[in-house]
Coordinates of C-alpha atoms in Angstrom, one line a residue:
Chain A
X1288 CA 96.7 114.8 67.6
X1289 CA 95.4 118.3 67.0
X1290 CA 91.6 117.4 68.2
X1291 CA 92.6 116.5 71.8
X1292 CA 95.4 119.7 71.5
X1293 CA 92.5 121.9 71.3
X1294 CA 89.9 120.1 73.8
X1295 CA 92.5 120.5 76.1
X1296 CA 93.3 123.8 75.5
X1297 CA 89.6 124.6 75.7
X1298 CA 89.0 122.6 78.5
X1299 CA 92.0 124.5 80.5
X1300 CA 90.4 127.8 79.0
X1301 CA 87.5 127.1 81.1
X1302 CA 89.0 126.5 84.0
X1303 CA 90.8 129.4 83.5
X1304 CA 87.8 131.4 83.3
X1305 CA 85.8 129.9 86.1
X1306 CA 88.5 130.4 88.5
X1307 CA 89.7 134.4 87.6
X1308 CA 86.1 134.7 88.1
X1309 CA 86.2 133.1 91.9
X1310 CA 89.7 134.5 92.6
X1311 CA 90.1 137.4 90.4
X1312 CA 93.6 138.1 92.2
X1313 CA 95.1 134.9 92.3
X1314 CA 93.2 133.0 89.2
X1315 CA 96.3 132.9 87.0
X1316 CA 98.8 131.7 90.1
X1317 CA 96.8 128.7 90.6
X1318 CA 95.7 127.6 87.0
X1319 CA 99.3 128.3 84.9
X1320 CA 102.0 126.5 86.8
X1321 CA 102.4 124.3 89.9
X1322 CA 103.9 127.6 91.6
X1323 CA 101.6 130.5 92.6
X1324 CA 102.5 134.2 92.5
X1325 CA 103.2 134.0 96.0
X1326 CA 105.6 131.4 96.1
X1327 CA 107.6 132.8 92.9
X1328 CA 107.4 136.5 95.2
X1329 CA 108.5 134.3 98.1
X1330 CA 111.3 132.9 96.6
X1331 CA 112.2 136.5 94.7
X1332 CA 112.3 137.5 98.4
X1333 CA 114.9 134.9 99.6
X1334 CA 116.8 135.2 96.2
X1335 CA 117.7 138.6 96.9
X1336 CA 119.1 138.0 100.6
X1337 CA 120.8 135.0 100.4
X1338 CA 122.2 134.8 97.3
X1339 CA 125.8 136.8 95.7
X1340 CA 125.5 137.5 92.7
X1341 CA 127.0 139.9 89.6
X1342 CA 125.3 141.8 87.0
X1343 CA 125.2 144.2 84.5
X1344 CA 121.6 146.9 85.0
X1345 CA 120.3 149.0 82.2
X1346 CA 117.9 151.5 83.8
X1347 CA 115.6 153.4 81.2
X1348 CA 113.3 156.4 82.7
X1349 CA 112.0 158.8 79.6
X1350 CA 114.9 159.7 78.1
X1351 CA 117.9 158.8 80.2
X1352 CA 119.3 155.6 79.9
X1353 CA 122.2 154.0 82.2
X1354 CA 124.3 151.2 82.7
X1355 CA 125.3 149.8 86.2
X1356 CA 127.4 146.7 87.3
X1357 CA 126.2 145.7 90.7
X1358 CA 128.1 143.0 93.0
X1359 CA 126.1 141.6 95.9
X1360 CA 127.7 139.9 98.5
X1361 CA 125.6 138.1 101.4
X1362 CA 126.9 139.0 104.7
X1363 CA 125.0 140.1 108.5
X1364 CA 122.7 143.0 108.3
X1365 CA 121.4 143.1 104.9
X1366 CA 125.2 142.1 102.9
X1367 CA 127.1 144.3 101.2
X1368 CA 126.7 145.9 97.8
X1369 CA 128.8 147.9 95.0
X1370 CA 127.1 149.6 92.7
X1371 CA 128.4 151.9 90.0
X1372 CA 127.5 153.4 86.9
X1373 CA 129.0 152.4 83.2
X1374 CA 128.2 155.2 81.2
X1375 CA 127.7 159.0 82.4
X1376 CA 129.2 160.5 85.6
X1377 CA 131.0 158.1 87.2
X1378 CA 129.8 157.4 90.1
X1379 CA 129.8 154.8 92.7
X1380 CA 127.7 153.8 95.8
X1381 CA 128.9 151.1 98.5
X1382 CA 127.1 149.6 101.1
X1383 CA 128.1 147.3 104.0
X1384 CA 125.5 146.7 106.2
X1385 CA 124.2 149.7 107.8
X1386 CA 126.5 151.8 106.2
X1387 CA 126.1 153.3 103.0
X1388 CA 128.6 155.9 101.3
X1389 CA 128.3 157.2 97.6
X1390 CA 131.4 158.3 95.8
X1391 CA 132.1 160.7 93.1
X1392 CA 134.8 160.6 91.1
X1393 CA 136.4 159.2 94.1
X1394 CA 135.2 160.9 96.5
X1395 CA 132.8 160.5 99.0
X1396 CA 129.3 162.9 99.2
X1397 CA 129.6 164.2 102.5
X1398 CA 125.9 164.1 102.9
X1399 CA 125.8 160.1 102.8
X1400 CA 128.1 160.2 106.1
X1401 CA 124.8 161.5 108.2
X1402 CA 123.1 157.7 107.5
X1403 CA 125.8 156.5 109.8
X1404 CA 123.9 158.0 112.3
X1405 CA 120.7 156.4 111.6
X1406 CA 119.0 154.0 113.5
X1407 CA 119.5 151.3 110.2
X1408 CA 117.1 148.4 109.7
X1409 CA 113.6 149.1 110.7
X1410 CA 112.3 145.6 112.6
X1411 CA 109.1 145.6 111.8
X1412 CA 109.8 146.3 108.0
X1413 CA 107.4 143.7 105.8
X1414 CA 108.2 143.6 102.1
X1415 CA 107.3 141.0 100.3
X1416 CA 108.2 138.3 103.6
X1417 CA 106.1 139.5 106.2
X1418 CA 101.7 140.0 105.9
X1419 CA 102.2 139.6 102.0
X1420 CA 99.4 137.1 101.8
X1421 CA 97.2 139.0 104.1
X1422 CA 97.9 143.1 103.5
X1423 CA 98.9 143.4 100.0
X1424 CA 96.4 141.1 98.6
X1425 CA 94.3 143.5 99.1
X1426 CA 95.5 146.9 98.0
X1427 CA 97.0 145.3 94.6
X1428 CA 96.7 142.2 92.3
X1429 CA 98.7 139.7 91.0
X1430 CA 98.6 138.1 88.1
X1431 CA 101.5 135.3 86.8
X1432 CA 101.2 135.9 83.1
X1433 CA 100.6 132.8 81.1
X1434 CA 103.0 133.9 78.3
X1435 CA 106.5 133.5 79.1
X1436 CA 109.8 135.5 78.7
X1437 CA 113.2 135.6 78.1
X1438 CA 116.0 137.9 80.3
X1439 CA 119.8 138.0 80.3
X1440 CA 119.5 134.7 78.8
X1441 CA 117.2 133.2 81.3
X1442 CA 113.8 131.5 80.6
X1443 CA 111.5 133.9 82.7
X1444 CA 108.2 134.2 84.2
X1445 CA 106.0 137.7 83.9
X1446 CA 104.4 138.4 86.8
X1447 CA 101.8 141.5 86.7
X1448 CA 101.1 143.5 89.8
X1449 CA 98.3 145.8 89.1
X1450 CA 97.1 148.5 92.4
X1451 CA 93.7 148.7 93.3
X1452 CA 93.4 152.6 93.4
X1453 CA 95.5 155.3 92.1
X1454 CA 97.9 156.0 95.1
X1455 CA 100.6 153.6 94.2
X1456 CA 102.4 152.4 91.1
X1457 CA 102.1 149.0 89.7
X1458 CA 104.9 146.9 88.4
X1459 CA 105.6 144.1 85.9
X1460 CA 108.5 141.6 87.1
X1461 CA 110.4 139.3 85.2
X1462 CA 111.6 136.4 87.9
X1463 CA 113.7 133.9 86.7
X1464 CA 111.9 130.5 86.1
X1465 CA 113.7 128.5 87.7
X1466 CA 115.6 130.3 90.7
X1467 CA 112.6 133.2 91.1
X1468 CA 115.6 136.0 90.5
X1469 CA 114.2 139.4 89.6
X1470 CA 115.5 139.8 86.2
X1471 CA 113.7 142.6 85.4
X1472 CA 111.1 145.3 86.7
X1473 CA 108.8 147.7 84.6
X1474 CA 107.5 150.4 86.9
X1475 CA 103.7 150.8 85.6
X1476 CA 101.2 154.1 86.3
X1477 CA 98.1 153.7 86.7
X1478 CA 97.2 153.7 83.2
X1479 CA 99.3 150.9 82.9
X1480 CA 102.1 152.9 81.0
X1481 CA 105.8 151.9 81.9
X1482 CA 107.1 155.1 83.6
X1483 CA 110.4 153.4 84.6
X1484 CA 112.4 150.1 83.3
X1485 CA 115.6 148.0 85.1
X1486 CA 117.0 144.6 83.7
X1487 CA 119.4 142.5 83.9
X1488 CA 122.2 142.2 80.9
X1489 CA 124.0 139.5 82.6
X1490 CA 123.6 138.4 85.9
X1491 CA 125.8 134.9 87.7
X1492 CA 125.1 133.6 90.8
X1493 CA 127.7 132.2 93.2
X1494 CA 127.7 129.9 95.7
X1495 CA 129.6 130.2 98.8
X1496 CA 132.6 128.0 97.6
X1497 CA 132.9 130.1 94.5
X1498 CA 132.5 133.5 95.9
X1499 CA 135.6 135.2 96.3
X1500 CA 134.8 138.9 96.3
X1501 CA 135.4 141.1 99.4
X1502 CA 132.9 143.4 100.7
X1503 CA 134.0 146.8 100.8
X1504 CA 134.9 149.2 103.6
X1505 CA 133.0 152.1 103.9
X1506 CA 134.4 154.4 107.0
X1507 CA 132.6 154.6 110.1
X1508 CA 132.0 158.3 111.1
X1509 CA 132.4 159.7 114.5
X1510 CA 129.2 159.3 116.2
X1511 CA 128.3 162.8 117.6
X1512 CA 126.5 162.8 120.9
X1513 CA 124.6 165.2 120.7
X1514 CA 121.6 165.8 122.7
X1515 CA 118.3 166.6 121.1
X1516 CA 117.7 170.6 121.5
X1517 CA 114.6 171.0 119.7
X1518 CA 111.7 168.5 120.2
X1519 CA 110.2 167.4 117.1
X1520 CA 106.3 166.5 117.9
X1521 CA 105.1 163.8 117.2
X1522 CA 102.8 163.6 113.9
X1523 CA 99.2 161.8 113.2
X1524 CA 97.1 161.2 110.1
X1525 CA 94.0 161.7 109.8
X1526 CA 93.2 159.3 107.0
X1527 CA 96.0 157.3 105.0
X1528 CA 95.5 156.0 101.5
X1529 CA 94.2 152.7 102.0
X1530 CA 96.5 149.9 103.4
X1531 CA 99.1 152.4 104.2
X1532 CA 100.4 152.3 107.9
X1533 CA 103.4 153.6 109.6
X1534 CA 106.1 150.7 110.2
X1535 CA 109.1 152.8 111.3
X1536 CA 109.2 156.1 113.7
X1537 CA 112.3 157.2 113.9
X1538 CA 114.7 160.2 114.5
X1539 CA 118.0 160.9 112.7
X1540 CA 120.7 164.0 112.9
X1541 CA 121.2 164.8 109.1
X1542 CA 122.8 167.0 110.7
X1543 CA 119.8 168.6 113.1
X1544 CA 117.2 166.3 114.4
X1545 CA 114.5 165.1 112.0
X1546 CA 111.8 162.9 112.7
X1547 CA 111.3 160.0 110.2
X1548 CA 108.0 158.6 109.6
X1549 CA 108.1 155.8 107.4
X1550 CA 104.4 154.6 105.9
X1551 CA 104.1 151.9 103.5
X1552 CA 101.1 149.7 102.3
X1553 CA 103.7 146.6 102.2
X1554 CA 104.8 147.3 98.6
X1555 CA 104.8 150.9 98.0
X1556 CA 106.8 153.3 101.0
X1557 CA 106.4 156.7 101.5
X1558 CA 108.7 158.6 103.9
X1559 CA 107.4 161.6 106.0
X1560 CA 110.4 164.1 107.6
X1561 CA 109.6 166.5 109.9
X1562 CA 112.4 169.0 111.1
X1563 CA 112.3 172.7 112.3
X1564 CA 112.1 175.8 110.2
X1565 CA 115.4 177.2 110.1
X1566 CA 115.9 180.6 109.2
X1567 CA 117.5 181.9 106.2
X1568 CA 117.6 178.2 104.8
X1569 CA 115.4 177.3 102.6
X1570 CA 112.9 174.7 102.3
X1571 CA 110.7 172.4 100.0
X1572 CA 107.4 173.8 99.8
X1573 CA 105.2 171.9 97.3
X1574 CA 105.7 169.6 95.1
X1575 CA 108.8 167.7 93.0
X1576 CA 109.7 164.5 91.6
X1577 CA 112.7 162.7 90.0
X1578 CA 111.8 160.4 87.9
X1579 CA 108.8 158.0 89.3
X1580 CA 109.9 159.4 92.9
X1581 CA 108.2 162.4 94.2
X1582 CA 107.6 164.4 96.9
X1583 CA 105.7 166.8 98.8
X1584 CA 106.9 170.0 101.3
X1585 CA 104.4 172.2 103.6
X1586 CA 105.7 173.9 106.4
X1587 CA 102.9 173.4 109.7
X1588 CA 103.9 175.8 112.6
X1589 CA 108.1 176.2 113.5
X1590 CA 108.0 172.8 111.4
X1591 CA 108.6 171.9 107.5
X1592 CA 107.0 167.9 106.9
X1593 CA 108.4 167.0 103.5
X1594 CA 106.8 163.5 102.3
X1595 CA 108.9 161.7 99.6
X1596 CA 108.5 158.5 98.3
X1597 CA 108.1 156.1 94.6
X1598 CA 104.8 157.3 94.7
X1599 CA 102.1 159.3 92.9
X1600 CA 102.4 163.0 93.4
X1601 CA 98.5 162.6 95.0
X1602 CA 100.0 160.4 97.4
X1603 CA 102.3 162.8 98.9
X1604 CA 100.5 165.4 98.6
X1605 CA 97.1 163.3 100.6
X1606 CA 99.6 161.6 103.2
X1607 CA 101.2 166.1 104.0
X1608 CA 97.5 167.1 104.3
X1609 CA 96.3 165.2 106.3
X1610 CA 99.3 165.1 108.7
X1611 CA 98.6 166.9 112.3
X1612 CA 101.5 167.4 114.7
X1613 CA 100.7 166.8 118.3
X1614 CA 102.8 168.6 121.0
X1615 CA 103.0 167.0 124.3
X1616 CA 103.3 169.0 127.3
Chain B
X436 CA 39.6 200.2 32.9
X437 CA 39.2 204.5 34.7
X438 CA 40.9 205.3 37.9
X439 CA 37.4 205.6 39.4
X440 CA 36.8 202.2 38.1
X441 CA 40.0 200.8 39.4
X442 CA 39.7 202.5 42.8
X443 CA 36.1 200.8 43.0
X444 CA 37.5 197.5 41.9
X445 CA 39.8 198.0 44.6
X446 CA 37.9 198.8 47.7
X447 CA 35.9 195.6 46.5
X448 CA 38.7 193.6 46.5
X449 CA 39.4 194.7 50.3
X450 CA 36.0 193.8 50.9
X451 CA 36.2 191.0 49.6
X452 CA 39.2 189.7 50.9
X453 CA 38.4 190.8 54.5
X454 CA 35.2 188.6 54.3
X455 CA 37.2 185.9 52.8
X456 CA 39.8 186.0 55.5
X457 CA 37.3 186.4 58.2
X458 CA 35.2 182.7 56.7
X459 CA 32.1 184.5 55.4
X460 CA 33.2 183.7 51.9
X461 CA 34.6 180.6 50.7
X462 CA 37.1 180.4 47.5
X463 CA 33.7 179.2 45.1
X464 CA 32.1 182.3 46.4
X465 CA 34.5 184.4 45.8
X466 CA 35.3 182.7 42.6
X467 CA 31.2 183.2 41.9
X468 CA 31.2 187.0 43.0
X469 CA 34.4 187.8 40.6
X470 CA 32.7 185.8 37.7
X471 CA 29.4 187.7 37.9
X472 CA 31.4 190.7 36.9
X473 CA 31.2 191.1 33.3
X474 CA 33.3 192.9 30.7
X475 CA 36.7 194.7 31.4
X476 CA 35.3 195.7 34.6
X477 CA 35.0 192.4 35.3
X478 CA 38.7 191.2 34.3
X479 CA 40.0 194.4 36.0
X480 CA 37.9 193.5 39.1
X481 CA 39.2 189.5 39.1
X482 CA 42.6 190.7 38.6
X483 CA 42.6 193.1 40.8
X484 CA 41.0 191.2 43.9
X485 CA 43.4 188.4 43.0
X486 CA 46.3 190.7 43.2
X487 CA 44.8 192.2 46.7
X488 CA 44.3 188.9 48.0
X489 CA 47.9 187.8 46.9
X490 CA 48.8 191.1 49.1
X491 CA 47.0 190.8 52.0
X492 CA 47.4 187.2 52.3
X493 CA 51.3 188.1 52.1
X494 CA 50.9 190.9 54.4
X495 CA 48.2 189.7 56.8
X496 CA 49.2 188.0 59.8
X497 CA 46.6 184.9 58.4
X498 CA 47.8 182.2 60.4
X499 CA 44.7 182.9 62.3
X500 CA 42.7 182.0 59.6
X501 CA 42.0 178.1 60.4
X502 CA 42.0 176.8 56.7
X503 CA 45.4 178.7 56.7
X504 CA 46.8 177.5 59.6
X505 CA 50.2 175.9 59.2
X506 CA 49.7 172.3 60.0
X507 CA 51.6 171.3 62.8
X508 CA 55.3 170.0 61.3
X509 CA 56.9 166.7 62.6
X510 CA 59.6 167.3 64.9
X511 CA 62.4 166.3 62.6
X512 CA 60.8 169.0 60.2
X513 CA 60.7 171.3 62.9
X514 CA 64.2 170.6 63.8
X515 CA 65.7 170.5 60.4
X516 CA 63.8 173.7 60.0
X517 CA 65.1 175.3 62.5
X518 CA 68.4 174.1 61.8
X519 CA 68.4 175.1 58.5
X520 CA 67.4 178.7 59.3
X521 CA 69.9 179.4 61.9
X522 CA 72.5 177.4 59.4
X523 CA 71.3 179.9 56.8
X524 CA 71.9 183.2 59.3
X525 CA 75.2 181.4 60.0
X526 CA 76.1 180.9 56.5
X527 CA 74.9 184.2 55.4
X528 CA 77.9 186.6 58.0
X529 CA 81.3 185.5 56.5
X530 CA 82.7 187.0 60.1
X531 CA 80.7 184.6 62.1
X532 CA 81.9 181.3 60.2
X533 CA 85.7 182.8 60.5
X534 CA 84.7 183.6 64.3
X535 CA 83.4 180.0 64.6
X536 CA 86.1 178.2 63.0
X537 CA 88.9 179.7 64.7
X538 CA 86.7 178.8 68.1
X539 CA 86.5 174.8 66.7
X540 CA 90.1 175.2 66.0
X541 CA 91.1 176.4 69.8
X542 CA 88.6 174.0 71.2
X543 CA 90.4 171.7 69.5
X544 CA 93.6 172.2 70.1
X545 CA 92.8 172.5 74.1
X546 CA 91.3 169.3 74.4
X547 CA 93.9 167.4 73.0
X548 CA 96.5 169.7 74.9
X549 CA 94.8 168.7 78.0
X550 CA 93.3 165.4 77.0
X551 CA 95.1 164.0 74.6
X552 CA 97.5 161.0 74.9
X553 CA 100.2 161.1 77.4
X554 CA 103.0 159.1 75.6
X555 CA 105.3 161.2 73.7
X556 CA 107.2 160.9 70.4
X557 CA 110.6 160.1 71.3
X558 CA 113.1 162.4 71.4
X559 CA 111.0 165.1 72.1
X560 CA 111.1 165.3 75.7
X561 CA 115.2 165.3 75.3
X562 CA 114.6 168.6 72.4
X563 CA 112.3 170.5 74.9
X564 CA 115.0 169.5 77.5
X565 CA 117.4 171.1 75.2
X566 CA 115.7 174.3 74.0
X567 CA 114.0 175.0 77.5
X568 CA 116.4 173.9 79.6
X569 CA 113.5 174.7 83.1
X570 CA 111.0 172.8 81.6
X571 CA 110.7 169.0 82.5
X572 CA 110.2 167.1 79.9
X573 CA 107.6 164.9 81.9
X574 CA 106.5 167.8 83.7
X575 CA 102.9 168.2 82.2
X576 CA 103.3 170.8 80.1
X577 CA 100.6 170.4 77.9
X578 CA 98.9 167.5 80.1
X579 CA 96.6 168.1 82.8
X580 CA 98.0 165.2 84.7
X581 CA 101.6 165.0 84.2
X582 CA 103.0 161.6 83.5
X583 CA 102.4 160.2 87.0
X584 CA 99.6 161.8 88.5
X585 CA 97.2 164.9 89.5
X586 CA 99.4 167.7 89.2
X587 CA 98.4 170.4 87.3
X588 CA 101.4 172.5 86.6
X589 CA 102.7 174.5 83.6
X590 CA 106.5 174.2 84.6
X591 CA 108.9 172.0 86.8
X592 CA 112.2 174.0 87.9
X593 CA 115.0 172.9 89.0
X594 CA 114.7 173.6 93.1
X595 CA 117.8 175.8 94.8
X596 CA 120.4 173.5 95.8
X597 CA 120.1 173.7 99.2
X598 CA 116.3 172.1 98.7
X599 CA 118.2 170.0 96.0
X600 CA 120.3 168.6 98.8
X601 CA 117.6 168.0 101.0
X602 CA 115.7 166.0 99.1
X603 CA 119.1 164.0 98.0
X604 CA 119.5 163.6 102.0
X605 CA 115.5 162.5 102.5
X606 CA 115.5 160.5 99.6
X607 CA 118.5 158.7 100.4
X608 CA 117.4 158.2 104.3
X609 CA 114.4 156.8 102.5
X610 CA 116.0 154.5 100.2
X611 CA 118.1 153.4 103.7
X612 CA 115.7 152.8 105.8
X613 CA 113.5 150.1 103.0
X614 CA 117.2 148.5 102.3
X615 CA 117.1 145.4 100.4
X616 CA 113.3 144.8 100.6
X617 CA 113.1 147.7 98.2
X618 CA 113.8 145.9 95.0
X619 CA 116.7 147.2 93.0
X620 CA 116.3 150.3 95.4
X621 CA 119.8 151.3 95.4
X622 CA 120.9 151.0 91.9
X623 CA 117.8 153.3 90.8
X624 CA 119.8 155.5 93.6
X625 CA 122.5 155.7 91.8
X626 CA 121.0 156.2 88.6
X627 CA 119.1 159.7 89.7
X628 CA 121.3 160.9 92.1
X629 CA 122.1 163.7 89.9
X630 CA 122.6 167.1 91.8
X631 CA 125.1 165.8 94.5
X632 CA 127.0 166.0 91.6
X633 CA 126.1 169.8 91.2
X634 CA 124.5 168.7 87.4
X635 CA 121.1 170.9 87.5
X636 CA 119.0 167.9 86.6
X637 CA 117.1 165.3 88.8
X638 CA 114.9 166.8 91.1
X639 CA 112.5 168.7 89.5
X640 CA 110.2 171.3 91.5
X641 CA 106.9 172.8 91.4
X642 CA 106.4 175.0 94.4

């Protein structure tokens, strides 16, 4: 029984080979189950939007460590969530739809009241659903690891995404093998450290007969209309970091008018905010970071363009430079 | 043997040695000239030409001389040669191998300060958080890169709240607008938002 084990074995080996070397991309989606990467993203996709679950998260970044329970409920407009943290400041964060509030304690940060204002969904917005095929094959890699894992009790397959350059992160998910649930994510640098680390503890899914939470209310706040007095210009780029594009060009009142770019190469999103110089109030002028998310602040004119994103620091710092505002008359 | 005698002896010694340098007189010639010297004169002359010719050959730039031309050395020779000469000055100045010890040393130590592996014992990061409370502990301070990318900075500090709240306001807009096709966006939200809370930590700055 062993002999034909290992012809086999070197017989799939070779195919193996001979197709990472045709499609270095895609080689292991094809060759290592009847599922490609594609698919298992695909499904991740439709997981996460049309099914409630319940969970337990442990987030690791360097040294801090947290626990969060997260309920997700299906609903219009992107479902509701709850979200708050086990250990640490309590804290709690509630989303319905458009609207999203973060309490403390109990109490509600007053800046999370300004997103009421915003615009909410961008349309054109395309994740892992929309031109995944086409755009991000070709800015990253994917790879479906042959070896297989184990999460929150669930058999799992590893899949690998690995950037082509330096301007964006790469990650290693764990989807669950039979559903495609993202069980958990390693956030990788571009030496192919893990900067950042989420999984699942436990996690149940519910179907619609079985789910009886309630989403939650978050209060709707006033809407101010308020005409624009300042007219933020609009803003070009010279040259992007490859694959990157702008999908959303909006403006929101956080309070005063700011103009929000939003650029992303399909996986990785970068945010560029433009807003008027005020005076006496300060400003971020160069560069910071929490955690794996950074940003970048330059003030250009009467304006102050702050890029912020889960990122590289370069890429901030390349998509601010080579910004130009244009003023219309 | 007299002093006149030896003074003789001597200029023919000169002589001799200056036509022996210059190829008029082989070695058997000279050997011949010095034998046909008889008596003590004679051993005074032979040992006193030999010890001129010692003298002059040591003294005289005789390199010209083609039999005494150095044959040219192989270039390992060469090199070891000069190696070993230079090693020798080196050697020789106690203050120059302290000098160049301390410089391997501080070489050293910068390249694997700059260079050297970015991964961190753990717990260290959380001690220099401790002790230097405006240092990042992933800030690059002894890495040219940081953890994540190009910048070259000694220090991360904590931005002014008002910048601190900004950002929270930006990066939540951001987190927003990408809503549930940014995976797990809003639980890694929750995790960092720290300075809403007025805790100095999160957002780190490097102006």
């Amino acid at each position: 029984m062993a002999a034909p084990s290992l012809i086999m074995r070197a017989r799939a080996g070779c195919v193996l080979i001979t197709l990472l070397a045709c499609f270095p991309g895609t080689a292991f989606a094809s060759t290592t189950s009847g599922r490609t990467v594609e698919a298992y993203l695909l499904r991740m996709q439709k997981m996460l939007f049309t099914v409630n679950y319940r969970g337990i998260i442990v987030f690791q970044h360097n040294t801090m460590l947290k626990a969060i329970a997260i309920t997700h409920g299906e609903a219009p407009f992107g479902g509701w969530e709850r979200i708050s943290t086990l250990n640490g400041p309590p804290r709690e964060l509630v989303k319905n739809g458009h609207r999203l509030e973060l309490l403390f304690e109990g109490h509600p940060v007053r800046l999370m009241h300004v997103l009421a204002h915003y615009t909410g969904l961008p349309e054109n917005w395309v994740g892992f659903s929309g031109h995944f095929s086409h755009t991000l094959l070709r800015e990253y890699r994917f790879f479906l690891l042959p070896k297989r894992g184990r999460v929150a009790d669930h058999a799992a397959r590893i899949i690998l995404i690995r950037p082509d350059d330096r301007f964006r992160y790469g990650y290693r998910l764990w989807l669950d093998a039979r559903n495609g649930f993202p069980l958990r994510s390693d956030l990788l640098n571009d030496r192919g450290q893990v900067i950042e680390q989420m999984m699942f503890v436990t996690v149940h899914w519910y179907g619609r007969q079985q789910w009886h939470a309630r989403p939650p209310t978050v209060p709707r706040v006033a809407a101010r209309a308020r005409r624009l007095a300042v007219v933020i210009p609009e803003c070009r780029f010279v040259r992007l970091p490859r694959g990157f594009r702008i999908v959303e060009d909006t403006t929101a009142l956080v309070p005063g008018p700011v103009r929000h770019i939003l650029l992303s190469d399909g996986l990785a999103s970068v945010s560029v905010f433009i807003h008027p110089i005020r005076p006496k109030t300060p400003t971020l002028v160069g560069m910071a970071r929490m955690g794996p998310v950074t940003a970048f602040g330059k003030k250009i004119g009467p304006f102050s363009l702050v890029a912020i994103g889960e990122v590289p620091p370069r890429t901030v710092r390349w998509i601010i430079d080579q910004a130009r505002l244009v003023t219309r008359p | 043997m007299g002093t006149g005698k030896s003074d003789e002896n001597s200029l023919l010694g000169i002589e001799m040695v200056s036509v022996f340098l210059d190829g008029e007189l082989d070695e058997e010639g000279c050997e011949r000239l010095l034998a046909s010297a008889h008596g003590d004169a004679g051993v005074g002359l032979r040992l006193s030409c030999y010890g001129l010719i010692r003298e002059v050959i040591r003294d005289h730039d005789w390199r010209h001389v083609p039999r005494f031309a150095p044959r040219p050395a192989a270039w390992h020779q060469n090199l070891w040669g000069s190696f070993g000469r230079s090693w020798h000055a080196f050697a020789s100045r106690p203050a120059l191998v302290w000098a160049g010890a301390c410089g391997l040393l501080a070489c050293t130590l910068v390249a694997v300060l700059l260079l050297g592996p970015v991964r961190e014992p753990p717990g260290v990061g959380a001690l220099r958080d401790h002790v230097f409370p405006g240092l990042s502990a992933h800030a690059g301070l002894n890495r040219p890169e940081g953890r994540y990318g190009e910048v070259r900075s000694v220090s991360w500090n904590t931005p002014s709240s008002v910048v601190r709240q900004q950002l929270e306001t930006y990066w939540m807009l951001h987190a927003a607008s990408l809503s549930g096709s940014q995976m797990m966006g809003y639980p890694r939200m929750a995790a960092y938002n720290y300075s809403v809370a007025g805790r100095k930590q999160g957002w780190r700055h490097h102006p």
